[in-house]
């Protein structure tokens, strides 16, 4: 994890294009590969668009009507996606092929007593639950990075 705070004042900083580039370059130096996806909070996307401001390059070949907002963003050709699962104040720089889903048990309805549905007491209803046991594993942690300490 790399922080926006470069001078040890423990202050949050606005997203910086130079800091994002430095993080990507450090990942390349340490791992030999560059991230291929950036994830951020939808609220952090507002800060990113404000930072890039006049530096936004648009693809006019796909424009069919006037639109003032942005959904499809990228940095240096790396697509930026938003996720509510990413905390506001950080950005994840991922090399997606280094992440593997290891399935411990195939998905399915829990069959604990020979039945996948059980009667609910004191009501005219049945219940059951669907389960899937898995772990997410990173095979090359040095090919991924987190930029933290961004202003909220």
PDB file of C-alpha atoms in Angstrom:
ATOM      1  CA  UNK A   1       0.000   0.000   0.000  1.00  0.00           C
ATOM      2  CA  UNK A   2       1.186   3.478  -0.905  1.00  0.00           C
ATOM      3  CA  UNK A   3      -0.260   6.615   0.668  1.00  0.00           C
ATOM      4  CA  UNK A   4      -0.948  10.037  -0.830  1.00  0.00           C
ATOM      5  CA  UNK A   5       0.898  11.538   2.157  1.00  0.00           C
ATOM      6  CA  UNK A   6       4.442  12.044   0.848  1.00  0.00           C
ATOM      7  CA  UNK A   7       5.773  14.202   3.706  1.00  0.00           C
ATOM      8  CA  UNK A   8       4.635  12.221   6.797  1.00  0.00           C
ATOM      9  CA  UNK A   9       2.090  14.817   7.951  1.00  0.00           C
ATOM     10  CA  UNK A  10      -0.610  12.101   8.070  1.00  0.00           C
ATOM     11  CA  UNK A  11      -2.908  14.263   5.982  1.00  0.00           C
ATOM     12  CA  UNK A  12      -5.227  13.079   3.267  1.00  0.00           C
ATOM     13  CA  UNK A  13      -4.502  14.431  -0.192  1.00  0.00           C
ATOM     14  CA  UNK A  14      -6.379  14.914  -3.425  1.00  0.00           C
ATOM     15  CA  UNK A  15      -5.836  12.267  -6.055  1.00  0.00           C
ATOM     16  CA  UNK A  16      -2.720  13.099  -8.032  1.00  0.00           C
ATOM     17  CA  UNK A  17      -2.027  11.884 -11.564  1.00  0.00           C
ATOM     18  CA  UNK A  18       1.702  11.945 -10.814  1.00  0.00           C
ATOM     19  CA  UNK A  19       1.201   9.745  -7.722  1.00  0.00           C
ATOM     20  CA  UNK A  20      -0.944   7.298  -9.711  1.00  0.00           C
ATOM     21  CA  UNK A  21       1.756   7.071 -12.410  1.00  0.00           C
ATOM     22  CA  UNK A  22       4.480   6.593  -9.785  1.00  0.00           C
ATOM     23  CA  UNK A  23       2.504   3.721  -8.238  1.00  0.00           C
ATOM     24  CA  UNK A  24       2.082   1.998 -11.621  1.00  0.00           C
ATOM     25  CA  UNK A  25       5.779   2.487 -12.384  1.00  0.00           C
ATOM     26  CA  UNK A  26       6.767   1.016  -8.999  1.00  0.00           C
ATOM     27  CA  UNK A  27       4.590  -2.042  -9.600  1.00  0.00           C
ATOM     28  CA  UNK A  28       6.244  -2.496 -13.002  1.00  0.00           C
ATOM     29  CA  UNK A  29       9.712  -2.135 -11.470  1.00  0.00           C
ATOM     30  CA  UNK A  30       9.012  -4.664  -8.688  1.00  0.00           C
ATOM     31  CA  UNK A  31       6.975  -7.247 -10.602  1.00  0.00           C
ATOM     32  CA  UNK A  32       7.728  -6.791 -14.307  1.00  0.00           C
ATOM     33  CA  UNK A  33       4.033  -6.272 -15.141  1.00  0.00           C
ATOM     34  CA  UNK A  34       1.609  -3.365 -15.007  1.00  0.00           C
ATOM     35  CA  UNK A  35      -1.865  -3.349 -13.461  1.00  0.00           C
ATOM     36  CA  UNK A  36      -4.687  -3.872 -15.955  1.00  0.00           C
ATOM     37  CA  UNK A  37      -7.594  -2.538 -13.885  1.00  0.00           C
ATOM     38  CA  UNK A  38      -8.137   0.255 -11.365  1.00  0.00           C
ATOM     39  CA  UNK A  39     -10.987   0.034  -8.865  1.00  0.00           C
ATOM     40  CA  UNK A  40     -12.294   2.966  -6.825  1.00  0.00           C
ATOM     41  CA  UNK A  41     -15.334   4.093  -4.890  1.00  0.00           C
ATOM     42  CA  UNK A  42     -17.985   5.907  -6.947  1.00  0.00           C
ATOM     43  CA  UNK A  43     -17.373   8.898  -4.649  1.00  0.00           C
ATOM     44  CA  UNK A  44     -13.648   8.816  -5.472  1.00  0.00           C
ATOM     45  CA  UNK A  45     -14.528   8.911  -9.190  1.00  0.00           C
ATOM     46  CA  UNK A  46     -15.840  12.459  -8.634  1.00  0.00           C
ATOM     47  CA  UNK A  47     -12.434  13.485  -7.249  1.00  0.00           C
ATOM     48  CA  UNK A  48     -10.619  11.797 -10.156  1.00  0.00           C
ATOM     49  CA  UNK A  49     -12.747  13.577 -12.789  1.00  0.00           C
ATOM     50  CA  UNK A  50     -12.159  16.904 -10.998  1.00  0.00           C
ATOM     51  CA  UNK A  51      -8.389  16.245 -10.952  1.00  0.00           C
ATOM     52  CA  UNK A  52      -8.041  15.340 -14.608  1.00  0.00           C
ATOM     53  CA  UNK A  53     -10.315  18.256 -15.572  1.00  0.00           C
ATOM     54  CA  UNK A  54      -8.935  19.707 -18.798  1.00  0.00           C
ATOM     55  CA  UNK A  55      -6.719  16.660 -19.442  1.00  0.00           C
ATOM     56  CA  UNK A  56      -9.648  14.380 -20.338  1.00  0.00           C
ATOM     57  CA  UNK A  57      -9.295  12.868 -23.788  1.00  0.00           C
ATOM     58  CA  UNK A  58     -12.564  11.705 -25.302  1.00  0.00           C
ATOM     59  CA  UNK A  59     -13.346   9.283 -28.091  1.00  0.00           C
ATOM     60  CA  UNK A  60     -15.540  11.394 -30.372  1.00  0.00           C
ATOM     61  CA  UNK A  61     -16.182   8.511 -32.782  1.00  0.00           C
ATOM     62  CA  UNK A  62     -18.722   7.001 -30.373  1.00  0.00           C
ATOM     63  CA  UNK A  63     -20.620  10.200 -29.515  1.00  0.00           C
ATOM     64  CA  UNK A  64     -24.258  10.199 -30.614  1.00  0.00           C
ATOM     65  CA  UNK A  65     -25.678  12.839 -28.253  1.00  0.00           C
ATOM     66  CA  UNK A  66     -24.536  15.464 -25.775  1.00  0.00           C
ATOM     67  CA  UNK A  67     -23.811  14.009 -22.351  1.00  0.00           C
ATOM     68  CA  UNK A  68     -22.185  15.853 -19.449  1.00  0.00           C
ATOM     69  CA  UNK A  69     -21.204  12.907 -17.236  1.00  0.00           C
ATOM     70  CA  UNK A  70     -18.629  10.152 -17.271  1.00  0.00           C
ATOM     71  CA  UNK A  71     -18.953   6.453 -16.659  1.00  0.00           C
ATOM     72  CA  UNK A  72     -16.170   4.935 -18.764  1.00  0.00           C
ATOM     73  CA  UNK A  73     -12.869   6.274 -17.455  1.00  0.00           C
ATOM     74  CA  UNK A  74      -9.280   5.118 -17.751  1.00  0.00           C
ATOM     75  CA  UNK A  75      -5.783   6.164 -16.736  1.00  0.00           C
ATOM     76  CA  UNK A  76      -2.959   5.486 -19.173  1.00  0.00           C
ATOM     77  CA  UNK A  77      -5.181   3.028 -21.022  1.00  0.00           C
ATOM     78  CA  UNK A  78      -5.992   1.114 -17.816  1.00  0.00           C
ATOM     79  CA  UNK A  79      -9.786   0.961 -17.361  1.00  0.00           C
ATOM     80  CA  UNK A  80     -11.178   2.455 -14.158  1.00  0.00           C
ATOM     81  CA  UNK A  81     -14.181   0.727 -12.615  1.00  0.00           C
ATOM     82  CA  UNK A  82     -16.179   1.744  -9.573  1.00  0.00           C
ATOM     83  CA  UNK A  83     -17.296  -0.554  -6.801  1.00  0.00           C
ATOM     84  CA  UNK A  84     -19.223   0.070  -3.602  1.00  0.00           C
ATOM     85  CA  UNK A  85     -16.959  -2.567  -2.040  1.00  0.00           C
ATOM     86  CA  UNK A  86     -13.924  -0.255  -2.357  1.00  0.00           C
ATOM     87  CA  UNK A  87     -13.604   2.159   0.554  1.00  0.00           C
ATOM     88  CA  UNK A  88     -13.741   5.846  -0.254  1.00  0.00           C
ATOM     89  CA  UNK A  89     -10.224   7.233   0.128  1.00  0.00           C
ATOM     90  CA  UNK A  90      -8.345   4.500  -1.730  1.00  0.00           C
ATOM     91  CA  UNK A  91      -7.772   3.084  -5.203  1.00  0.00           C
ATOM     92  CA  UNK A  92      -6.907  -0.525  -6.059  1.00  0.00           C
ATOM     93  CA  UNK A  93      -4.478  -1.163  -8.919  1.00  0.00           C
ATOM     94  CA  UNK A  94      -4.962  -4.802  -9.944  1.00  0.00           C
ATOM     95  CA  UNK A  95      -3.352  -7.263 -12.300  1.00  0.00           C
ATOM     96  CA  UNK A  96      -6.497  -9.323 -12.721  1.00  0.00           C
ATOM     97  CA  UNK A  97      -4.889 -12.558 -13.966  1.00  0.00           C
ATOM     98  CA  UNK A  98      -2.971 -12.851 -10.667  1.00  0.00           C
ATOM     99  CA  UNK A  99      -6.222 -13.443  -8.732  1.00  0.00           C
ATOM    100  CA  UNK A 100      -7.673 -16.952  -8.549  1.00  0.00           C
ATOM    101  CA  UNK A 101     -10.927 -18.217  -7.083  1.00  0.00           C
ATOM    102  CA  UNK A 102     -10.254 -21.490  -5.273  1.00  0.00           C
ATOM    103  CA  UNK A 103     -13.450 -23.448  -4.819  1.00  0.00           C
ATOM    104  CA  UNK A 104     -13.545 -25.499  -1.626  1.00  0.00           C
ATOM    105  CA  UNK A 105     -17.043 -26.867  -2.166  1.00  0.00           C
ATOM    106  CA  UNK A 106     -19.298 -26.501  -5.207  1.00  0.00           C
ATOM    107  CA  UNK A 107     -22.282 -24.183  -4.834  1.00  0.00           C
ATOM    108  CA  UNK A 108     -25.617 -25.688  -3.966  1.00  0.00           C
ATOM    109  CA  UNK A 109     -28.445 -25.793  -1.484  1.00  0.00           C
ATOM    110  CA  UNK A 110     -27.405 -26.968   1.952  1.00  0.00           C
ATOM    111  CA  UNK A 111     -28.557 -30.550   2.469  1.00  0.00           C
ATOM    112  CA  UNK A 112     -27.987 -31.045   6.183  1.00  0.00           C
ATOM    113  CA  UNK A 113     -30.689 -33.598   6.968  1.00  0.00           C
ATOM    114  CA  UNK A 114     -31.572 -35.074   3.583  1.00  0.00           C
ATOM    115  CA  UNK A 115     -33.845 -32.166   2.654  1.00  0.00           C
ATOM    116  CA  UNK A 116     -32.886 -28.868   1.062  1.00  0.00           C
ATOM    117  CA  UNK A 117     -36.051 -27.228   2.440  1.00  0.00           C
ATOM    118  CA  UNK A 118     -37.215 -27.228   6.037  1.00  0.00           C
ATOM    119  CA  UNK A 119     -40.587 -26.247   7.461  1.00  0.00           C
ATOM    120  CA  UNK A 120     -40.606 -22.969   9.379  1.00  0.00           C
ATOM    121  CA  UNK A 121     -42.094 -23.359  12.865  1.00  0.00           C
ATOM    122  CA  UNK A 122     -45.422 -21.626  13.591  1.00  0.00           C
ATOM    123  CA  UNK A 123     -45.994 -20.527   9.971  1.00  0.00           C
ATOM    124  CA  UNK A 124     -47.009 -21.871   6.579  1.00  0.00           C
ATOM    125  CA  UNK A 125     -43.555 -21.553   5.029  1.00  0.00           C
ATOM    126  CA  UNK A 126     -40.391 -23.388   4.113  1.00  0.00           C
ATOM    127  CA  UNK A 127     -36.796 -22.186   4.150  1.00  0.00           C
ATOM    128  CA  UNK A 128     -33.450 -23.277   2.819  1.00  0.00           C
ATOM    129  CA  UNK A 129     -30.122 -21.713   2.115  1.00  0.00           C
ATOM    130  CA  UNK A 130     -27.684 -21.697  -0.740  1.00  0.00           C
ATOM    131  CA  UNK A 131     -23.994 -21.963   0.060  1.00  0.00           C
ATOM    132  CA  UNK A 132     -20.672 -21.857  -1.712  1.00  0.00           C
ATOM    133  CA  UNK A 133     -17.299 -22.253  -0.015  1.00  0.00           C
ATOM    134  CA  UNK A 134     -14.374 -20.530  -1.709  1.00  0.00           C
ATOM    135  CA  UNK A 135     -11.239 -18.445  -1.123  1.00  0.00           C
ATOM    136  CA  UNK A 136      -9.777 -15.662  -3.229  1.00  0.00           C
ATOM    137  CA  UNK A 137      -6.012 -16.097  -3.688  1.00  0.00           C
ATOM    138  CA  UNK A 138      -3.437 -13.718  -5.171  1.00  0.00           C
ATOM    139  CA  UNK A 139      -0.607 -15.563  -6.926  1.00  0.00           C
ATOM    140  CA  UNK A 140       1.568 -12.426  -7.391  1.00  0.00           C
ATOM    141  CA  UNK A 141       0.918  -9.852  -4.672  1.00  0.00           C
ATOM    142  CA  UNK A 142       3.698  -7.545  -5.923  1.00  0.00           C
ATOM    143  CA  UNK A 143       1.793  -7.089  -9.210  1.00  0.00           C
ATOM    144  CA  UNK A 144      -1.027  -5.288  -7.335  1.00  0.00           C
ATOM    145  CA  UNK A 145      -1.089  -2.098  -5.256  1.00  0.00           C
ATOM    146  CA  UNK A 146      -3.367   0.089  -3.146  1.00  0.00           C
ATOM    147  CA  UNK A 147      -3.218   3.876  -3.093  1.00  0.00           C
ATOM    148  CA  UNK A 148      -4.582   5.101   0.253  1.00  0.00           C
ATOM    149  CA  UNK A 149      -4.983   8.401   2.064  1.00  0.00           C
ATOM    150  CA  UNK A 150      -7.081  10.104  -0.604  1.00  0.00           C
ATOM    151  CA  UNK A 151      -9.317  12.958   0.530  1.00  0.00           C
ATOM    152  CA  UNK A 152     -12.919  11.949   1.072  1.00  0.00           C
TER     153      UNK A 152
END
